[in-house]
Tab-separated table of C-alpha atoms and ligand atoms in Angstrom:
chain	number	residue	atom	x	y	z
A	24	UNK	CA	132.614	69.889	0.760
A	25	UNK	CA	132.840	68.252	4.172
A	26	UNK	CA	131.412	71.149	6.200
A	27	UNK	CA	130.364	74.795	5.714
A	28	UNK	CA	131.600	77.071	8.455
A	29	UNK	CA	133.390	79.806	6.510
A	30	UNK	CA	134.735	80.682	3.065
A	31	UNK	CA	137.741	78.476	3.885
A	32	UNK	CA	135.523	75.434	3.236
A	33	UNK	CA	134.969	76.551	-0.382
A	34	UNK	CA	137.453	75.741	-3.134
A	35	UNK	CA	135.832	77.796	-5.917
A	36	UNK	CA	133.473	80.650	-4.955
A	37	UNK	CA	132.443	81.363	-8.568
A	38	UNK	CA	131.599	77.705	-9.211
A	39	UNK	CA	129.504	77.542	-6.032
A	40	UNK	CA	127.693	80.769	-6.939
A	41	UNK	CA	127.071	79.428	-10.458
A	42	UNK	CA	125.629	76.278	-8.950
A	43	UNK	CA	123.270	78.371	-6.801
A	44	UNK	CA	122.088	80.302	-9.864
A	45	UNK	CA	121.611	77.046	-11.780
A	46	UNK	CA	119.333	75.820	-8.960
A	47	UNK	CA	117.405	79.088	-9.216
A	48	UNK	CA	116.692	78.243	-12.869
A	49	UNK	CA	115.887	74.619	-12.153
A	50	UNK	CA	115.121	74.051	-8.440
A	51	UNK	CA	114.222	70.343	-8.682
A	52	UNK	CA	117.006	69.126	-10.975
A	53	UNK	CA	118.612	67.210	-8.058
A	54	UNK	CA	115.409	66.282	-6.235
A	55	UNK	CA	116.638	62.724	-5.655
A	56	UNK	CA	120.142	63.614	-4.405
A	57	UNK	CA	119.145	63.699	-0.746
A	58	UNK	CA	116.544	60.932	-0.821
A	59	UNK	CA	116.435	59.010	2.484
A	60	UNK	CA	118.719	61.612	4.125
A	61	UNK	CA	117.760	63.772	7.070
A	62	UNK	CA	118.956	67.256	7.955
A	63	UNK	CA	118.661	68.785	11.430
A	64	UNK	CA	118.331	72.561	11.783
A	65	UNK	CA	119.166	73.569	15.342
A	66	UNK	CA	118.415	77.119	16.434
A	67	UNK	CA	119.825	78.593	19.604
A	68	UNK	CA	118.646	82.025	18.350
A	69	UNK	CA	115.765	83.438	16.239
A	70	UNK	CA	115.596	83.356	12.436
A	71	UNK	CA	113.161	83.879	9.569
A	72	UNK	CA	115.168	83.675	6.323
A	73	UNK	CA	117.861	81.187	7.297
A	74	UNK	CA	115.425	78.768	8.835
A	75	UNK	CA	112.883	78.754	5.998
A	76	UNK	CA	115.290	78.999	3.057
A	77	UNK	CA	117.418	76.104	4.332
A	78	UNK	CA	114.314	73.967	4.860
A	79	UNK	CA	113.154	74.707	1.301
A	80	UNK	CA	116.637	74.016	-0.081
A	81	UNK	CA	116.772	70.654	1.710
A	82	UNK	CA	113.301	69.755	0.441
A	83	UNK	CA	114.311	70.638	-3.144
A	84	UNK	CA	117.110	68.078	-2.791
A	85	UNK	CA	114.703	65.431	-1.501
A	86	UNK	CA	115.854	65.561	2.138
A	87	UNK	CA	113.688	65.456	5.220
A	88	UNK	CA	114.320	68.580	7.319
A	89	UNK	CA	113.652	68.720	11.050
A	90	UNK	CA	113.813	72.048	12.877
A	91	UNK	CA	114.612	72.111	16.580
A	92	UNK	CA	114.487	75.398	18.512
A	93	UNK	CA	117.012	74.337	21.127
A	94	UNK	CA	116.755	77.635	22.992
A	95	UNK	CA	113.004	77.247	23.596
A	96	UNK	CA	112.295	73.526	23.401
A	97	UNK	CA	115.505	71.712	24.284
A	98	UNK	CA	117.559	71.105	27.412
A	99	UNK	CA	119.982	73.910	28.204
A	100	UNK	CA	123.285	72.733	26.704
A	101	UNK	CA	126.722	72.960	28.335
A	102	UNK	CA	129.699	73.515	26.008
A	103	UNK	CA	132.666	73.909	28.420
A	104	UNK	CA	134.926	70.873	28.696
A	105	UNK	CA	135.142	69.598	32.269
A	106	UNK	CA	132.293	71.818	33.484
A	107	UNK	CA	130.805	71.062	36.894
A	108	UNK	CA	127.178	71.223	35.826
A	109	UNK	CA	125.655	72.532	39.035
A	110	UNK	CA	124.200	75.652	37.320
A	111	UNK	CA	121.494	76.101	34.687
A	112	UNK	CA	122.845	73.761	32.003
A	113	UNK	CA	121.289	70.306	31.905
A	114	UNK	CA	122.982	68.372	29.090
A	115	UNK	CA	126.592	68.436	27.858
A	116	UNK	CA	127.305	68.721	24.139
A	117	UNK	CA	129.576	65.682	24.658
A	118	UNK	CA	126.411	63.653	25.290
A	119	UNK	CA	123.976	65.462	22.959
A	120	UNK	CA	126.344	65.790	19.961
A	121	UNK	CA	126.821	62.074	19.171
A	122	UNK	CA	123.065	61.502	19.486
A	123	UNK	CA	122.337	64.284	17.009
A	124	UNK	CA	124.972	62.713	14.769
A	125	UNK	CA	122.997	59.449	14.799
A	126	UNK	CA	119.702	61.170	14.020
A	127	UNK	CA	120.941	63.386	11.173
A	128	UNK	CA	123.103	63.093	8.044
A	129	UNK	CA	123.802	66.852	8.096
A	130	UNK	CA	123.574	69.084	11.155
A	131	UNK	CA	122.990	72.840	10.824
A	132	UNK	CA	123.452	75.191	13.769
A	133	UNK	CA	122.592	78.822	14.485
A	134	UNK	CA	124.247	80.330	17.499
A	135	UNK	CA	124.911	84.026	18.205
A	136	UNK	CA	127.759	85.604	20.188
A	137	UNK	CA	127.275	86.727	23.788
A	138	UNK	CA	128.914	90.097	22.929
A	139	UNK	CA	130.297	90.047	26.483
A	140	UNK	CA	133.688	88.392	26.013
A	141	UNK	CA	135.468	88.755	22.680
A	142	UNK	CA	137.921	85.907	23.194
A	143	UNK	CA	135.094	83.483	24.019
A	144	UNK	CA	132.983	84.553	21.038
A	145	UNK	CA	135.900	84.552	18.586
A	146	UNK	CA	136.952	81.055	19.745
A	147	UNK	CA	133.674	79.810	18.171
A	148	UNK	CA	133.352	77.258	20.952
A	149	UNK	CA	129.677	76.433	20.349
A	150	UNK	CA	129.927	75.489	16.684
A	151	UNK	CA	133.334	73.845	17.184
A	152	UNK	CA	131.915	71.643	19.926
A	153	UNK	CA	129.095	70.536	17.608
A	154	UNK	CA	131.696	69.700	14.943
A	155	UNK	CA	133.812	67.803	17.466
A	156	UNK	CA	131.027	65.681	18.930
A	157	UNK	CA	128.374	65.240	16.200
A	158	UNK	CA	130.611	63.337	13.763
A	159	UNK	CA	128.529	64.424	10.732
A	160	UNK	CA	128.949	67.420	8.393
A	161	UNK	CA	128.054	70.686	10.155
A	162	UNK	CA	126.663	73.761	8.373
A	163	UNK	CA	126.740	77.179	10.017
A	164	UNK	CA	123.409	78.973	9.957
A	165	UNK	CA	125.336	81.903	11.533
A	166	UNK	CA	127.866	81.477	14.281
A	167	UNK	CA	129.412	83.812	16.844
A	168	UNK	CA	131.603	85.573	14.271
A	169	UNK	CA	130.493	84.572	10.745
A	170	UNK	CA	127.408	84.073	8.545
A	171	UNK	CA	128.687	82.161	5.496
A	172	UNK	CA	125.312	81.226	3.961
A	173	UNK	CA	124.432	84.923	3.946
A	174	UNK	CA	127.761	85.867	2.350
A	175	UNK	CA	127.482	83.233	-0.378
A	176	UNK	CA	123.977	84.585	-1.096
A	177	UNK	CA	125.401	88.110	-1.240
A	178	UNK	CA	127.969	87.122	-3.873
A	179	UNK	CA	125.317	85.190	-5.825
A	180	UNK	CA	123.112	88.313	-5.779
A	181	UNK	CA	125.962	90.609	-6.839
A	182	UNK	CA	126.936	88.285	-9.710
A	183	UNK	CA	123.312	87.941	-10.814
A	184	UNK	CA	122.861	91.705	-10.695
A	185	UNK	CA	126.056	92.327	-12.686
A	186	UNK	CA	124.943	89.865	-15.380
A	187	UNK	CA	121.724	91.866	-15.782
A	188	UNK	CA	123.319	95.340	-15.663
A	189	UNK	CA	125.241	97.662	-17.988
A	190	UNK	CA	128.371	96.715	-15.984
A	191	UNK	CA	128.264	93.293	-17.637
A	192	UNK	CA	129.803	89.974	-16.621
A	193	UNK	CA	133.578	90.105	-16.129
A	194	UNK	CA	133.644	93.720	-14.927
A	195	UNK	CA	135.091	94.645	-11.518
A	196	UNK	CA	132.419	96.388	-9.417
A	197	UNK	CA	133.077	98.818	-6.583
A	198	UNK	CA	131.468	97.317	-3.473
A	199	UNK	CA	131.080	99.383	-0.308
A	200	UNK	CA	130.262	97.916	3.080
A	201	UNK	CA	128.869	100.732	5.197
A	202	UNK	CA	128.127	100.745	8.906
A	203	UNK	CA	124.600	101.899	9.793
A	204	UNK	CA	123.095	103.151	13.050
A	205	UNK	CA	121.145	100.811	15.344
A	206	UNK	CA	119.705	101.056	18.824
A	207	UNK	CA	121.174	97.782	20.138
A	208	UNK	CA	124.606	96.147	20.076
A	209	UNK	CA	124.595	93.670	17.184
A	210	UNK	CA	127.108	90.938	16.292
A	211	UNK	CA	129.923	91.578	13.801
A	212	UNK	CA	129.109	88.284	12.000
A	213	UNK	CA	127.505	89.558	8.803
A	214	UNK	CA	130.094	92.301	8.303
A	215	UNK	CA	133.029	89.982	9.141
A	216	UNK	CA	131.721	87.329	6.818
A	217	UNK	CA	130.912	89.700	3.954
A	218	UNK	CA	134.447	91.133	4.195
A	219	UNK	CA	135.988	87.670	4.333
A	220	UNK	CA	134.064	86.469	1.262
A	221	UNK	CA	134.531	89.594	-0.859
A	222	UNK	CA	138.267	89.562	-0.124
A	223	UNK	CA	138.514	85.857	-0.939
A	224	UNK	CA	136.473	86.326	-4.123
A	225	UNK	CA	138.912	89.044	-5.229
A	226	UNK	CA	136.787	90.363	-8.105
A	227	UNK	CA	135.785	93.735	-6.630
A	228	UNK	CA	137.195	97.070	-5.593
A	229	UNK	CA	136.201	96.693	-1.922
A	230	UNK	CA	135.792	99.603	0.519
A	231	UNK	CA	134.606	99.464	4.142
A	232	UNK	CA	133.364	102.620	5.845
A	233	UNK	CA	132.418	103.050	9.497
A	234	UNK	CA	132.708	105.589	12.320
A	235	UNK	CA	135.845	105.718	14.447
A	236	UNK	CA	136.105	102.860	16.975
A	237	UNK	CA	134.064	100.474	14.811
A	238	UNK	CA	137.044	98.690	13.241
A	239	UNK	CA	136.395	95.027	12.470
A	240	UNK	CA	138.893	92.191	13.021
A	241	UNK	CA	141.780	92.523	10.576
A	242	UNK	CA	141.727	88.780	9.854
A	243	UNK	CA	138.523	89.442	7.857
A	244	UNK	CA	139.024	92.970	6.499
A	245	UNK	CA	142.646	92.725	5.325
A	246	UNK	CA	142.751	93.653	1.635
A	247	UNK	CA	139.884	96.171	1.797
A	248	UNK	CA	140.248	99.951	1.765
A	249	UNK	CA	138.947	101.283	5.099
A	250	UNK	CA	137.768	104.860	5.662
A	251	UNK	CA	135.750	106.819	8.230
A	252	UNK	CA	134.463	109.098	5.466
A	253	UNK	CA	131.211	107.575	4.196
A	254	UNK	CA	130.696	110.165	1.429
A	255	UNK	CA	134.139	109.449	0.020
A	256	UNK	CA	133.534	105.688	0.211
A	257	UNK	CA	130.207	105.897	-1.626
A	258	UNK	CA	131.608	107.777	-4.609
A	259	UNK	CA	131.262	105.659	-7.780
A	260	UNK	CA	129.990	102.633	-5.841
A	261	UNK	CA	128.123	99.939	-7.778
A	262	UNK	CA	126.895	98.078	-4.679
A	263	UNK	CA	126.357	99.402	-1.165
A	264	UNK	CA	125.991	96.806	1.576
A	265	UNK	CA	124.408	98.313	4.681
A	266	UNK	CA	124.879	96.739	8.112
A	267	UNK	CA	125.213	97.728	11.713
A	268	UNK	CA	127.734	96.079	14.017
A	269	UNK	CA	128.852	96.761	17.577
A	270	UNK	CA	132.424	97.637	18.542
A	271	UNK	CA	135.117	94.977	18.221
A	272	UNK	CA	138.060	96.401	20.189
A	273	UNK	CA	136.135	97.565	23.287
A	274	UNK	CA	133.903	94.635	22.633
A	275	UNK	CA	130.145	94.639	22.021
A	276	UNK	CA	129.397	98.319	22.712
A	277	UNK	CA	127.280	100.982	20.988
A	278	UNK	CA	129.501	104.101	20.941
A	279	UNK	CA	127.781	105.871	18.136
A	280	UNK	CA	124.234	106.107	16.855
A	281	UNK	CA	124.539	109.130	14.581
A	282	UNK	CA	121.554	109.145	12.151
A	283	UNK	CA	123.862	110.856	9.640
A	284	UNK	CA	125.240	107.355	8.901
A	285	UNK	CA	121.847	106.131	7.624
A	286	UNK	CA	121.911	105.665	3.849
A	287	UNK	CA	119.553	107.997	1.949
A	288	UNK	CA	118.658	108.643	-1.700
A	289	UNK	CA	120.687	111.859	-1.459
A	290	UNK	CA	123.828	109.950	-0.494
A	291	UNK	CA	123.353	107.538	-3.396
A	292	UNK	CA	123.611	110.392	-5.910
A	293	UNK	CA	127.406	110.143	-6.095
A	294	UNK	CA	127.286	106.395	-6.764
A	295	UNK	CA	126.921	104.584	-10.088
A	296	UNK	CA	123.187	104.247	-9.453
A	297	UNK	CA	124.271	101.727	-6.821
A	298	UNK	CA	122.283	98.694	-5.808
A	299	UNK	CA	121.678	98.536	-2.066
A	300	UNK	CA	121.907	95.338	-0.044
A	301	UNK	CA	121.087	94.336	3.524
A	302	UNK	CA	120.854	90.855	5.036
A	303	UNK	CA	117.560	91.650	6.888
A	304	UNK	CA	115.888	92.012	9.298
A	305	UNK	CA	116.275	95.795	8.962
A	306	UNK	CA	115.033	98.559	11.255
A	307	UNK	CA	113.428	100.963	8.789
A	308	UNK	CA	114.384	104.615	9.127
A	309	UNK	CA	117.079	103.712	11.655
A	310	UNK	CA	119.462	101.526	9.619
A	311	UNK	CA	118.029	102.265	6.179
A	312	UNK	CA	115.473	104.827	5.017
A	313	UNK	CA	112.089	103.869	3.566
A	314	UNK	CA	112.959	105.848	0.450
A	315	UNK	CA	115.960	103.611	-0.269
A	316	UNK	CA	114.365	100.322	0.779
A	317	UNK	CA	111.288	100.994	-1.358
A	318	UNK	CA	113.244	102.254	-4.376
A	319	UNK	CA	114.655	100.508	-7.430
A	320	UNK	CA	118.092	100.683	-5.741
A	321	UNK	CA	117.091	97.996	-3.273
A	322	UNK	CA	118.098	94.372	-3.838
A	323	UNK	CA	117.039	93.181	-0.391
A	324	UNK	CA	114.027	91.101	-1.433
A	325	UNK	CA	115.888	89.397	-4.261
A	326	UNK	CA	118.844	88.885	-1.924
A	327	UNK	CA	116.663	87.164	0.698
A	328	UNK	CA	115.046	85.030	-2.035
A	329	UNK	CA	118.489	83.891	-3.140
A	330	UNK	CA	119.116	82.403	0.312
A	331	UNK	CA	117.318	79.250	-0.944
A	332	UNK	CA	119.684	78.747	-3.890
A	333	UNK	CA	122.842	79.392	-1.887
A	334	UNK	CA	121.760	76.899	0.777
A	335	UNK	CA	120.811	74.375	-1.916
A	336	UNK	CA	124.244	74.673	-3.563
A	337	UNK	CA	126.002	74.123	-0.228
A	338	UNK	CA	123.856	71.137	0.806
A	339	UNK	CA	124.322	69.626	-2.640
A	340	UNK	CA	128.118	69.920	-2.334
A	341	UNK	CA	127.997	68.210	1.058
A	342	UNK	CA	125.738	65.421	-0.200
A	343	UNK	CA	128.108	64.852	-3.120
A	344	UNK	CA	131.227	64.746	-0.920
B	74	CP	N1	119.697	87.326	7.206
B	74	CP	C1	119.318	86.387	8.085
B	74	CP	O1	120.113	85.534	8.504
B	74	CP	O2	118.004	86.427	8.423
B	74	CP	P1	117.350	85.588	9.610
B	74	CP	O3	118.032	86.033	10.892
B	74	CP	O4	115.901	85.918	9.591
B	74	CP	O5	117.607	84.136	9.366
């Protein structure tokens, strides 16, 4: 694998997920693979899970990991080609990128969308400029529109859960992605990415449910059944993935905050004793109720733990390229 920006960089999702689960069983089996290699983790936005799990994954492969909080500790970067830098930006990515490429063997970037201009966000300029100028493999730690390490983890967690359930390996689960209320406009990244990966995986009956006006980009959702009726969507579900996102068409808005969309134990009664997933962080009793998060339905802690093994599988593929 020469980079990891989206599911399009993966040739075999099942093989990559199997590799992640193999690392879970034997974390240090490839502890020499990344010896004398250095990985840079650049954060333009906050993180708990992505930052720590990727550091641990790199360490398990013998790499040195250096974290740089660009937003707080670095020079303000300019990404526009030909910019007249008379404003707040201090250093152009054209200058910083090749230097980072000399310092690191793999460069990982987290950068969120502005949620102000859809065309700008969906052009993925920030991560594409790092790819263009760094000259080393780039891994997305979440970009303006996608969160591939999260989505790989989600598939790893679903496969692991199926193996240990009455459904059994080889069965086709019903997976529901449901919108949840939130007080702030959030990116569409996790939902876009989850839809893109589940569609590409092709081993699920996949349903997306959200209020009117919360349609996601068709390039990611195409292939899924989409409904505004959450109760109907939840019927017979095996997995329910809960996530808020802001509007896509009239971009970055909060139109709706109806608490009726929050998943409860009552709503889960029509499912196949569904497992509930969320990428975290989660606003308790806004996005998801305590009763669900603290119940045996919840996979969220296992899911977050699996971030290590997904990141390790991806870094291993890049080191082996
Ligand atoms: N799910 C996720 O990416 O968590 P962090 O934002 O804490 O990294």
